[in-house]
PDB file of C-alpha atoms in Angstrom:
ATOM      1  CA  MET A  67      85.943  71.438 140.106  1.00  0.00           C
ATOM      2  CA  ALA A  68      82.747  70.548 138.267  1.00  0.00           C
ATOM      3  CA  TYR A  69      79.475  71.814 139.677  1.00  0.00           C
ATOM      4  CA  ASP A  70      77.801  69.010 141.632  1.00  0.00           C
ATOM      5  CA  ALA A  71      74.061  69.725 141.613  1.00  0.00           C
ATOM      6  CA  ALA A  72      73.238  66.726 143.812  1.00  0.00           C
ATOM      7  CA  ARG A  73      75.550  67.777 146.617  1.00  0.00           C
ATOM      8  CA  ALA A  74      74.400  71.386 146.369  1.00  0.00           C
ATOM      9  CA  GLY A  75      70.777  70.327 146.536  1.00  0.00           C
ATOM     10  CA  ALA A  76      71.325  68.379 149.764  1.00  0.00           C
ATOM     11  CA  ALA A  77      71.365  71.606 151.737  1.00  0.00           C
ATOM     12  CA  ARG A  78      68.552  73.333 149.856  1.00  0.00           C
ATOM     13  CA  THR A  79      65.721  74.941 151.787  1.00  0.00           C
ATOM     14  CA  THR A  80      62.373  75.989 150.348  1.00  0.00           C
ATOM     15  CA  PRO A  81      62.614  79.732 149.616  1.00  0.00           C
ATOM     16  CA  VAL A  82      59.803  82.241 149.331  1.00  0.00           C
ATOM     17  CA  ALA A  83      60.857  83.343 145.859  1.00  0.00           C
ATOM     18  CA  ARG A  84      59.995  80.932 143.075  1.00  0.00           C
ATOM     19  CA  THR A  85      60.932  80.490 139.482  1.00  0.00           C
ATOM     20  CA  GLY A  86      58.451  81.258 136.766  1.00  0.00           C
ATOM     21  CA  PRO A  87      56.951  78.744 134.342  1.00  0.00           C
ATOM     22  CA  GLU A  88      59.731  79.268 131.787  1.00  0.00           C
ATOM     23  CA  GLY A  89      62.570  79.351 134.291  1.00  0.00           C
ATOM     24  CA  GLY A  90      62.640  83.068 135.153  1.00  0.00           C
ATOM     25  CA  THR A  91      62.377  84.129 138.791  1.00  0.00           C
ATOM     26  CA  ALA A  92      58.955  84.953 140.184  1.00  0.00           C
ATOM     27  CA  THR A  93      59.004  86.933 143.381  1.00  0.00           C
ATOM     28  CA  ALA A  94      56.758  87.211 146.411  1.00  0.00           C
ATOM     29  CA  PRO A  95      55.583  90.706 147.490  1.00  0.00           C
ATOM     30  CA  ARG A  96      58.721  92.764 147.920  1.00  0.00           C
ATOM     31  CA  PRO A  97      59.710  94.118 151.341  1.00  0.00           C
ATOM     32  CA  THR A  98      61.482  97.461 151.484  1.00  0.00           C
ATOM     33  CA  LEU A  99      65.206  96.982 151.946  1.00  0.00           C
ATOM     34  CA  PRO A 100      67.740  99.493 153.166  1.00  0.00           C
ATOM     35  CA  ALA A 101      70.107 100.493 150.403  1.00  0.00           C
ATOM     36  CA  PRO A 102      73.298  98.417 150.637  1.00  0.00           C
ATOM     37  CA  SER A 103      76.490 100.343 151.070  1.00  0.00           C
ATOM     38  CA  SER A 104      80.075  99.571 150.214  1.00  0.00           C
ATOM     39  CA  ARG A 105      81.145 101.366 153.372  1.00  0.00           C
ATOM     40  CA  GLY A 106      80.242 100.983 156.993  1.00  0.00           C
ATOM     41  CA  ARG A 107      78.947  97.411 156.789  1.00  0.00           C
ATOM     42  CA  THR A 108      80.207  93.945 156.031  1.00  0.00           C
ATOM     43  CA  PRO A 109      77.884  91.941 153.754  1.00  0.00           C
ATOM     44  CA  TRP A 110      77.594  88.210 154.526  1.00  0.00           C
ATOM     45  CA  THR A 111      80.225  86.050 152.865  1.00  0.00           C
ATOM     46  CA  ALA A 112      80.933  82.362 152.720  1.00  0.00           C
ATOM     47  CA  PRO A 113      82.803  81.101 155.818  1.00  0.00           C
ATOM     48  CA  VAL A 114      86.325  81.487 154.440  1.00  0.00           C
ATOM     49  CA  PRO A 115      89.125  83.404 156.182  1.00  0.00           C
ATOM     50  CA  GLN A 116      89.274  86.986 154.887  1.00  0.00           C
ATOM     51  CA  GLU A 117      92.913  86.846 153.821  1.00  0.00           C
ATOM     52  CA  VAL A 118      92.431  83.572 151.957  1.00  0.00           C
ATOM     53  CA  ARG A 119      89.266  84.708 150.192  1.00  0.00           C
ATOM     54  CA  GLU A 120      90.713  88.007 149.001  1.00  0.00           C
ATOM     55  CA  GLY A 121      94.003  86.427 147.949  1.00  0.00           C
ATOM     56  CA  ASP A 122      92.222  83.670 146.072  1.00  0.00           C
ATOM     57  CA  ALA A 123      89.918  86.213 144.410  1.00  0.00           C
ATOM     58  CA  ALA A 124      92.819  88.191 142.970  1.00  0.00           C
ATOM     59  CA  GLY A 125      93.083  86.062 139.835  1.00  0.00           C
ATOM     60  CA  ARG A 126      89.336  85.569 139.346  1.00  0.00           C
ATOM     61  CA  LYS A 127      86.920  87.364 137.087  1.00  0.00           C
ATOM     62  CA  VAL A 128      84.041  89.072 138.871  1.00  0.00           C
ATOM     63  CA  ALA A 129      80.329  88.428 138.225  1.00  0.00           C
ATOM     64  CA  VAL A 130      77.142  89.933 139.622  1.00  0.00           C
ATOM     65  CA  VAL A 131      74.170  87.546 139.623  1.00  0.00           C
ATOM     66  CA  THR A 132      70.732  88.987 140.364  1.00  0.00           C
ATOM     67  CA  GLY A 133      67.940  86.803 141.669  1.00  0.00           C
ATOM     68  CA  ALA A 134      70.682  84.671 143.217  1.00  0.00           C
ATOM     69  CA  GLY A 135      68.637  83.465 146.173  1.00  0.00           C
ATOM     70  CA  SER A 136      66.862  80.640 144.335  1.00  0.00           C
ATOM     71  CA  GLY A 137      66.245  78.816 141.073  1.00  0.00           C
ATOM     72  CA  ILE A 138      68.251  79.709 137.982  1.00  0.00           C
ATOM     73  CA  GLY A 139      70.160  82.477 139.772  1.00  0.00           C
ATOM     74  CA  ARG A 140      71.344  80.110 142.479  1.00  0.00           C
ATOM     75  CA  ALA A 141      72.337  77.429 139.952  1.00  0.00           C
ATOM     76  CA  VAL A 142      74.312  79.950 137.885  1.00  0.00           C
ATOM     77  CA  ALA A 143      76.051  81.372 140.966  1.00  0.00           C
ATOM     78  CA  LEU A 144      77.132  77.854 141.968  1.00  0.00           C
ATOM     79  CA  ALA A 145      78.378  77.053 138.474  1.00  0.00           C
ATOM     80  CA  LEU A 146      80.320  80.318 138.138  1.00  0.00           C
ATOM     81  CA  ALA A 147      81.980  79.827 141.530  1.00  0.00           C
ATOM     82  CA  ALA A 148      82.953  76.295 140.495  1.00  0.00           C
ATOM     83  CA  ASP A 149      84.508  77.792 137.354  1.00  0.00           C
ATOM     84  CA  HIS A 150      86.681  80.081 139.507  1.00  0.00           C
ATOM     85  CA  TRP A 151      84.670  83.282 139.295  1.00  0.00           C
ATOM     86  CA  THR A 152      84.212  85.716 142.153  1.00  0.00           C
ATOM     87  CA  VAL A 153      80.423  85.976 142.502  1.00  0.00           C
ATOM     88  CA  VAL A 154      78.445  88.864 143.967  1.00  0.00           C
ATOM     89  CA  LEU A 155      75.016  87.543 144.941  1.00  0.00           C
ATOM     90  CA  ALA A 156      72.112  89.994 144.664  1.00  0.00           C
ATOM     91  CA  GLY A 157      68.502  89.443 145.730  1.00  0.00           C
ATOM     92  CA  ARG A 158      65.841  90.799 148.047  1.00  0.00           C
ATOM     93  CA  ARG A 159      66.155  88.207 150.825  1.00  0.00           C
ATOM     94  CA  ALA A 160      69.379  88.118 152.801  1.00  0.00           C
ATOM     95  CA  GLU A 161      68.666  84.644 154.197  1.00  0.00           C
ATOM     96  CA  ALA A 162      68.200  83.185 150.703  1.00  0.00           C
ATOM     97  CA  LEU A 163      71.483  84.714 149.527  1.00  0.00           C
ATOM     98  CA  GLU A 164      73.160  83.270 152.617  1.00  0.00           C
ATOM     99  CA  GLU A 165      71.839  79.825 151.691  1.00  0.00           C
ATOM    100  CA  THR A 166      73.243  80.194 148.152  1.00  0.00           C
ATOM    101  CA  ALA A 167      76.632  81.187 149.562  1.00  0.00           C
ATOM    102  CA  HIS A 168      76.561  78.160 151.888  1.00  0.00           C
ATOM    103  CA  GLN A 169      75.748  75.880 148.971  1.00  0.00           C
ATOM    104  CA  VAL A 170      78.836  77.114 147.133  1.00  0.00           C
ATOM    105  CA  GLY A 171      80.815  75.587 149.988  1.00  0.00           C
ATOM    106  CA  TYR A 172      78.668  72.437 150.095  1.00  0.00           C
ATOM    107  CA  ALA A 173      79.312  71.922 146.363  1.00  0.00           C
ATOM    108  CA  GLY A 174      83.008  71.531 147.122  1.00  0.00           C
ATOM    109  CA  VAL A 175      84.288  74.787 145.626  1.00  0.00           C
ATOM    110  CA  GLU A 176      87.626  75.444 147.269  1.00  0.00           C
ATOM    111  CA  ARG A 177      88.268  78.894 148.752  1.00  0.00           C
ATOM    112  CA  PRO A 178      85.217  80.492 147.128  1.00  0.00           C
ATOM    113  CA  ALA A 179      85.000  84.262 146.715  1.00  0.00           C
ATOM    114  CA  VAL A 180      81.338  85.053 147.395  1.00  0.00           C
ATOM    115  CA  LEU A 181      79.781  88.330 148.495  1.00  0.00           C
ATOM    116  CA  SER A 182      76.071  88.732 149.316  1.00  0.00           C
ATOM    117  CA  VAL A 183      74.452  92.146 148.813  1.00  0.00           C
ATOM    118  CA  PRO A 184      70.685  92.253 149.530  1.00  0.00           C
ATOM    119  CA  THR A 185      69.196  94.343 146.724  1.00  0.00           C
ATOM    120  CA  ASP A 186      65.773  95.240 145.357  1.00  0.00           C
ATOM    121  CA  VAL A 187      66.416  95.687 141.625  1.00  0.00           C
ATOM    122  CA  THR A 188      63.430  98.031 141.283  1.00  0.00           C
ATOM    123  CA  ARG A 189      65.197 100.596 143.492  1.00  0.00           C
ATOM    124  CA  PRO A 190      67.770 102.702 141.567  1.00  0.00           C
ATOM    125  CA  ASP A 191      69.656 103.627 144.744  1.00  0.00           C
ATOM    126  CA  GLN A 192      70.038  99.986 145.774  1.00  0.00           C
ATOM    127  CA  VAL A 193      71.124  98.918 142.293  1.00  0.00           C
ATOM    128  CA  ASP A 194      73.766 101.656 142.160  1.00  0.00           C
ATOM    129  CA  ALA A 195      74.975 100.662 145.629  1.00  0.00           C
ATOM    130  CA  LEU A 196      75.206  96.987 144.550  1.00  0.00           C
ATOM    131  CA  PHE A 197      77.540  97.741 141.659  1.00  0.00           C
ATOM    132  CA  ALA A 198      79.554 100.262 143.692  1.00  0.00           C
ATOM    133  CA  THR A 199      80.061  97.552 146.327  1.00  0.00           C
ATOM    134  CA  ALA A 200      81.232  95.032 143.722  1.00  0.00           C
ATOM    135  CA  ARG A 201      83.613  97.544 142.176  1.00  0.00           C
ATOM    136  CA  ASP A 202      84.992  98.820 145.468  1.00  0.00           C
ATOM    137  CA  ARG A 203      85.486  95.323 146.897  1.00  0.00           C
ATOM    138  CA  PHE A 204      86.916  93.544 143.856  1.00  0.00           C
ATOM    139  CA  GLY A 205      88.203  96.321 141.603  1.00  0.00           C
ATOM    140  CA  ARG A 206      86.203  95.584 138.451  1.00  0.00           C
ATOM    141  CA  LEU A 207      83.196  93.819 136.929  1.00  0.00           C
ATOM    142  CA  ASP A 208      83.449  91.233 134.153  1.00  0.00           C
ATOM    143  CA  LEU A 209      79.919  89.808 134.021  1.00  0.00           C
ATOM    144  CA  LEU A 210      76.330  90.666 134.874  1.00  0.00           C
ATOM    145  CA  PHE A 211      73.806  87.819 134.773  1.00  0.00           C
ATOM    146  CA  ASN A 212      70.622  89.883 134.618  1.00  0.00           C
ATOM    147  CA  ASN A 213      68.316  87.241 136.024  1.00  0.00           C
ATOM    148  CA  ALA A 214      65.856  88.696 138.555  1.00  0.00           C
ATOM    149  CA  GLY A 215      62.275  88.486 137.364  1.00  0.00           C
ATOM    150  CA  ALA A 216      58.628  87.965 138.241  1.00  0.00           C
ATOM    151  CA  PHE A 217      55.814  86.089 136.501  1.00  0.00           C
ATOM    152  CA  GLY A 218      52.703  87.605 138.067  1.00  0.00           C
ATOM    153  CA  PRO A 219      49.324  85.953 138.668  1.00  0.00           C
ATOM    154  CA  PRO A 220      48.225  83.536 135.882  1.00  0.00           C
ATOM    155  CA  VAL A 221      44.788  85.077 135.400  1.00  0.00           C
ATOM    156  CA  PRO A 222      42.750  86.109 132.342  1.00  0.00           C
ATOM    157  CA  LEU A 223      43.649  89.521 130.942  1.00  0.00           C
ATOM    158  CA  GLU A 224      40.432  91.172 132.110  1.00  0.00           C
ATOM    159  CA  GLU A 225      41.184  90.104 135.682  1.00  0.00           C
ATOM    160  CA  LEU A 226      44.784  91.357 135.765  1.00  0.00           C
ATOM    161  CA  SER A 227      45.040  94.462 137.921  1.00  0.00           C
ATOM    162  CA  TYR A 228      47.214  97.404 137.007  1.00  0.00           C
ATOM    163  CA  ASP A 229      49.199  96.921 140.217  1.00  0.00           C
ATOM    164  CA  ASP A 230      49.985  93.317 139.246  1.00  0.00           C
ATOM    165  CA  TRP A 231      50.942  94.404 135.709  1.00  0.00           C
ATOM    166  CA  ARG A 232      53.197  97.141 137.050  1.00  0.00           C
ATOM    167  CA  ALA A 233      54.871  94.834 139.589  1.00  0.00           C
ATOM    168  CA  VAL A 234      55.979  92.508 136.777  1.00  0.00           C
ATOM    169  CA  VAL A 235      57.158  95.390 134.577  1.00  0.00           C
ATOM    170  CA  ASP A 236      59.073  96.939 137.475  1.00  0.00           C
ATOM    171  CA  VAL A 237      61.110  93.793 138.082  1.00  0.00           C
ATOM    172  CA  ASN A 238      61.458  92.258 134.625  1.00  0.00           C
ATOM    173  CA  LEU A 239      62.021  95.384 132.566  1.00  0.00           C
ATOM    174  CA  ASN A 240      62.826  98.334 134.810  1.00  0.00           C
ATOM    175  CA  GLY A 241      65.000  96.210 137.104  1.00  0.00           C
ATOM    176  CA  ALA A 242      66.842  94.670 134.161  1.00  0.00           C
ATOM    177  CA  PHE A 243      67.448  98.147 132.719  1.00  0.00           C
ATOM    178  CA  LEU A 244      68.734  99.549 136.014  1.00  0.00           C
ATOM    179  CA  CYS A 245      71.170  96.654 136.469  1.00  0.00           C
ATOM    180  CA  ALA A 246      72.329  96.800 132.847  1.00  0.00           C
ATOM    181  CA  ARG A 247      72.881 100.557 133.079  1.00  0.00           C
ATOM    182  CA  ALA A 248      74.938 100.257 136.258  1.00  0.00           C
ATOM    183  CA  ALA A 249      76.986  97.372 134.819  1.00  0.00           C
ATOM    184  CA  PHE A 250      77.501  99.277 131.541  1.00  0.00           C
ATOM    185  CA  ARG A 251      78.813 102.327 133.402  1.00  0.00           C
ATOM    186  CA  THR A 252      81.233 100.216 135.426  1.00  0.00           C
ATOM    187  CA  MET A 253      82.492  98.246 132.407  1.00  0.00           C
ATOM    188  CA  LYS A 254      82.925 101.388 130.322  1.00  0.00           C
ATOM    189  CA  GLU A 255      84.934 103.209 132.993  1.00  0.00           C
ATOM    190  CA  GLN A 256      87.187 100.384 134.223  1.00  0.00           C
ATOM    191  CA  ASP A 257      90.662  99.506 132.958  1.00  0.00           C
ATOM    192  CA  PRO A 258      90.930  97.282 131.017  1.00  0.00           C
ATOM    193  CA  GLN A 259      87.641  98.369 129.564  1.00  0.00           C
ATOM    194  CA  GLY A 260      84.787  96.003 128.794  1.00  0.00           C
ATOM    195  CA  GLY A 261      82.739  93.103 130.108  1.00  0.00           C
ATOM    196  CA  ARG A 262      79.691  90.976 129.347  1.00  0.00           C
ATOM    197  CA  ILE A 263      75.992  91.194 130.160  1.00  0.00           C
ATOM    198  CA  ILE A 264      73.806  88.078 129.855  1.00  0.00           C
ATOM    199  CA  ASN A 265      70.074  88.743 130.071  1.00  0.00           C
ATOM    200  CA  ASN A 266      67.667  86.031 131.178  1.00  0.00           C
ATOM    201  CA  GLY A 267      64.892  86.011 128.609  1.00  0.00           C
ATOM    202  CA  SER A 268      62.393  83.188 128.158  1.00  0.00           C
ATOM    203  CA  VAL A 269      60.848  81.047 125.456  1.00  0.00           C
ATOM    204  CA  SER A 270      57.876  83.338 126.150  1.00  0.00           C
ATOM    205  CA  ALA A 271      59.870  85.957 124.227  1.00  0.00           C
ATOM    206  CA  HIS A 272      58.961  83.813 121.192  1.00  0.00           C
ATOM    207  CA  ALA A 273      55.722  82.004 122.077  1.00  0.00           C
ATOM    208  CA  PRO A 274      53.521  83.006 125.021  1.00  0.00           C
ATOM    209  CA  ARG A 275      51.512  80.896 127.385  1.00  0.00           C
ATOM    210  CA  PRO A 276      47.853  81.616 128.116  1.00  0.00           C
ATOM    211  CA  HIS A 277      47.277  84.170 130.881  1.00  0.00           C
ATOM    212  CA  SER A 278      50.838  85.520 130.838  1.00  0.00           C
ATOM    213  CA  ILE A 279      50.527  88.937 129.188  1.00  0.00           C
ATOM    214  CA  ALA A 280      52.700  90.892 131.645  1.00  0.00           C
ATOM    215  CA  TYR A 281      55.487  88.301 131.715  1.00  0.00           C
ATOM    216  CA  THR A 282      55.377  87.796 127.934  1.00  0.00           C
ATOM    217  CA  ALA A 283      55.429  91.519 127.161  1.00  0.00           C
ATOM    218  CA  THR A 284      58.434  92.124 129.405  1.00  0.00           C
ATOM    219  CA  LYS A 285      60.355  89.181 127.956  1.00  0.00           C
ATOM    220  CA  HIS A 286      59.787  90.549 124.443  1.00  0.00           C
ATOM    221  CA  ALA A 287      61.081  93.869 125.774  1.00  0.00           C
ATOM    222  CA  MET A 288      64.136  92.066 127.179  1.00  0.00           C
ATOM    223  CA  THR A 289      65.053  91.075 123.619  1.00  0.00           C
ATOM    224  CA  GLY A 290      65.028  94.741 122.601  1.00  0.00           C
ATOM    225  CA  LEU A 291      67.140  95.594 125.641  1.00  0.00           C
ATOM    226  CA  THR A 292      69.642  92.902 124.658  1.00  0.00           C
ATOM    227  CA  LYS A 293      69.943  94.140 121.065  1.00  0.00           C
ATOM    228  CA  SER A 294      70.382  97.766 122.103  1.00  0.00           C
ATOM    229  CA  LEU A 295      72.986  96.888 124.722  1.00  0.00           C
ATOM    230  CA  SER A 296      74.886  94.849 122.135  1.00  0.00           C
ATOM    231  CA  LEU A 297      74.947  97.795 119.739  1.00  0.00           C
ATOM    232  CA  ASP A 298      75.712 100.503 122.284  1.00  0.00           C
ATOM    233  CA  GLY A 299      78.396  98.387 123.936  1.00  0.00           C
ATOM    234  CA  ARG A 300      80.476  97.761 120.812  1.00  0.00           C
ATOM    235  CA  PRO A 301      82.765 100.804 121.159  1.00  0.00           C
ATOM    236  CA  TYR A 302      83.591  99.831 124.748  1.00  0.00           C
ATOM    237  CA  ARG A 303      84.181  96.063 124.439  1.00  0.00           C
ATOM    238  CA  ILE A 304      80.886  95.340 126.215  1.00  0.00           C
ATOM    239  CA  ALA A 305      79.214  92.209 124.842  1.00  0.00           C
ATOM    240  CA  CYS A 306      75.579  91.388 125.527  1.00  0.00           C
ATOM    241  CA  GLY A 307      73.680  88.162 124.921  1.00  0.00           C
ATOM    242  CA  GLN A 308      70.413  86.570 125.986  1.00  0.00           C
ATOM    243  CA  ILE A 309      69.507  83.091 127.182  1.00  0.00           C
ATOM    244  CA  ASP A 310      65.903  82.028 126.638  1.00  0.00           C
ATOM    245  CA  ILE A 311      64.991  79.268 129.065  1.00  0.00           C
ATOM    246  CA  GLY A 312      62.142  76.778 128.856  1.00  0.00           C
ATOM    247  CA  ASN A 313      60.921  74.566 131.713  1.00  0.00           C
ATOM    248  CA  ALA A 314      63.895  74.574 134.051  1.00  0.00           C
ATOM    249  CA  ALA A 315      63.208  72.389 137.096  1.00  0.00           C
ATOM    250  CA  THR A 316      62.865  74.942 139.860  1.00  0.00           C
ATOM    251  CA  GLU A 317      60.408  75.490 142.695  1.00  0.00           C
ATOM    252  CA  MET A 318      57.428  76.694 140.705  1.00  0.00           C
ATOM    253  CA  THR A 319      57.713  74.235 137.818  1.00  0.00           C
ATOM    254  CA  SER A 320      56.300  71.493 140.015  1.00  0.00           C
ATOM    255  CA  ARG A 321      52.884  72.427 138.608  1.00  0.00           C
ATOM    256  CA  MET A 322      54.094  71.471 135.141  1.00  0.00           C
ATOM    257  CA  GLN A 323      54.457  67.929 136.367  1.00  0.00           C
ATOM    258  CA  THR A 324      50.845  67.880 137.570  1.00  0.00           C
ATOM    259  CA  GLY A 325      49.371  69.859 134.665  1.00  0.00           C
ATOM    260  CA  ILE A 326      49.484  73.388 133.231  1.00  0.00           C
ATOM    261  CA  LEU A 327      47.111  75.235 130.900  1.00  0.00           C
ATOM    262  CA  GLN A 328      47.896  74.891 127.175  1.00  0.00           C
ATOM    263  CA  ALA A 329      46.900  77.122 124.243  1.00  0.00           C
ATOM    264  CA  SER A 330      44.341  74.485 123.252  1.00  0.00           C
ATOM    265  CA  GLY A 331      42.527  74.988 126.548  1.00  0.00           C
ATOM    266  CA  ARG A 332      43.593  71.590 127.857  1.00  0.00           C
ATOM    267  CA  THR A 333      45.647  71.100 131.003  1.00  0.00           C
ATOM    268  CA  GLU A 334      48.658  68.868 130.379  1.00  0.00           C
ATOM    269  CA  VAL A 335      51.806  67.675 132.112  1.00  0.00           C
ATOM    270  CA  GLU A 336      55.057  69.084 130.697  1.00  0.00           C
ATOM    271  CA  PRO A 337      58.618  67.795 130.995  1.00  0.00           C
ATOM    272  CA  VAL A 338      61.283  69.821 132.779  1.00  0.00           C
ATOM    273  CA  MET A 339      65.085  69.931 132.759  1.00  0.00           C
ATOM    274  CA  ASP A 340      67.715  70.379 135.446  1.00  0.00           C
ATOM    275  CA  ALA A 341      68.582  74.000 136.242  1.00  0.00           C
ATOM    276  CA  ALA A 342      72.252  72.954 136.246  1.00  0.00           C
ATOM    277  CA  ASP A 343      72.006  72.460 132.472  1.00  0.00           C
ATOM    278  CA  VAL A 344      71.011  76.104 132.127  1.00  0.00           C
ATOM    279  CA  ALA A 345      73.861  77.128 134.407  1.00  0.00           C
ATOM    280  CA  ARG A 346      76.419  75.306 132.275  1.00  0.00           C
ATOM    281  CA  THR A 347      75.203  77.217 129.233  1.00  0.00           C
ATOM    282  CA  VAL A 348      75.563  80.555 131.030  1.00  0.00           C
ATOM    283  CA  VAL A 349      79.101  79.632 132.120  1.00  0.00           C
ATOM    284  CA  HIS A 350      79.982  78.795 128.500  1.00  0.00           C
ATOM    285  CA  MET A 351      78.641  82.153 127.303  1.00  0.00           C
ATOM    286  CA  ALA A 352      80.516  83.952 130.077  1.00  0.00           C
ATOM    287  CA  ALA A 353      83.817  82.208 129.312  1.00  0.00           C
ATOM    288  CA  LEU A 354      84.058  83.432 125.723  1.00  0.00           C
ATOM    289  CA  PRO A 355      86.595  86.152 124.905  1.00  0.00           C
ATOM    290  CA  LEU A 356      84.993  89.559 124.424  1.00  0.00           C
ATOM    291  CA  ALA A 357      85.719  89.293 120.702  1.00  0.00           C
ATOM    292  CA  ALA A 358      83.040  86.557 120.534  1.00  0.00           C
ATOM    293  CA  ASN A 359      79.444  86.557 121.714  1.00  0.00           C
ATOM    294  CA  VAL A 360      76.489  84.202 121.938  1.00  0.00           C
ATOM    295  CA  GLN A 361      73.812  86.700 120.923  1.00  0.00           C
ATOM    296  CA  PHE A 362      70.825  84.445 121.636  1.00  0.00           C
ATOM    297  CA  ALA A 363      70.642  80.944 123.062  1.00  0.00           C
ATOM    298  CA  THR A 364      67.576  78.812 123.790  1.00  0.00           C
ATOM    299  CA  VAL A 365      67.878  76.085 126.431  1.00  0.00           C
ATOM    300  CA  MET A 366      64.758  74.016 127.045  1.00  0.00           C
ATOM    301  CA  ALA A 367      63.464  70.653 128.104  1.00  0.00           C
ATOM    302  CA  THR A 368      63.750  68.613 124.915  1.00  0.00           C
ATOM    303  CA  ALA A 369      60.160  67.415 124.868  1.00  0.00           C
ATOM    304  CA  MET A 370      58.400  70.523 126.137  1.00  0.00           C
ATOM    305  CA  PRO A 371      55.581  71.794 123.892  1.00  0.00           C
ATOM    306  CA  TYR A 372      57.413  74.899 122.656  1.00  0.00           C
ATOM    307  CA  ILE A 373      58.055  74.152 118.987  1.00  0.00           C
ATOM    308  CA  GLY A 374      54.547  74.265 117.554  1.00  0.00           C
ATOM    309  CA  ARG A 375      53.154  75.938 120.664  1.00  0.00           C
ATOM    310  CA  GLY A 376      49.851  77.653 119.956  1.00  0.00           C
TER     311      GLY A 376
END
């Protein structure tokens, strides 16, 4: 069944986490979470009878989506579930993941296989537990959408504190590495071997905005991570690609419709696009056979000031 963004949006609540100016996820201050475990607890799942969900999941491919509690992550989780994937939702806030899982049902996906695992991607123990839970529950991993990210305060460089710099690096780069490493290990060891990793980059990996040095630096680093994963994954049928997103219509992009600072020093309104359009692109990348790969894709609002930016 096609993903119905309008019906999914009817049940949307306003989350604490927000998406960054280019469509990546920007997070609020992170609470400390207990490490999730694949044993001794039952993570929240969509309200589907256990025997139906597990039986229906048997023929599905399995995806982990980080930053799944809002924005791009939520849209991608909905689209993957509609395309008959089993989706493991990862994010810091259990209530936001629960809302995403509910919206899978609201979107009309029949007998969805959805598992929520609250996870702080900056914590190696929690990341390892996330992927162990996915493997133990569903037997394998076919896709990681490496989406969790933070933008940081939009302040001049001389006003950016080291703590704020480090918080962005911890999520956008260290978190992406930890998730990619855990997914790589799982995909390498499983039978049949292989899988796909899709990293959420940004048009800021090509052209930065003013006052975005931490975000821009980490998104350039994401491109290096993508290339290295692609090379190192070749012997093991692990494909890796990157989607660079510009002006997806998520919670934080509302300021683009009232005015955002440009390289010229002016403040101007910018157009945005529906996050569902990004999600459809991710689903297309994920559906390819492992013999084919979209190495880099850019999805952006058509009229946004990206080409020629600066």
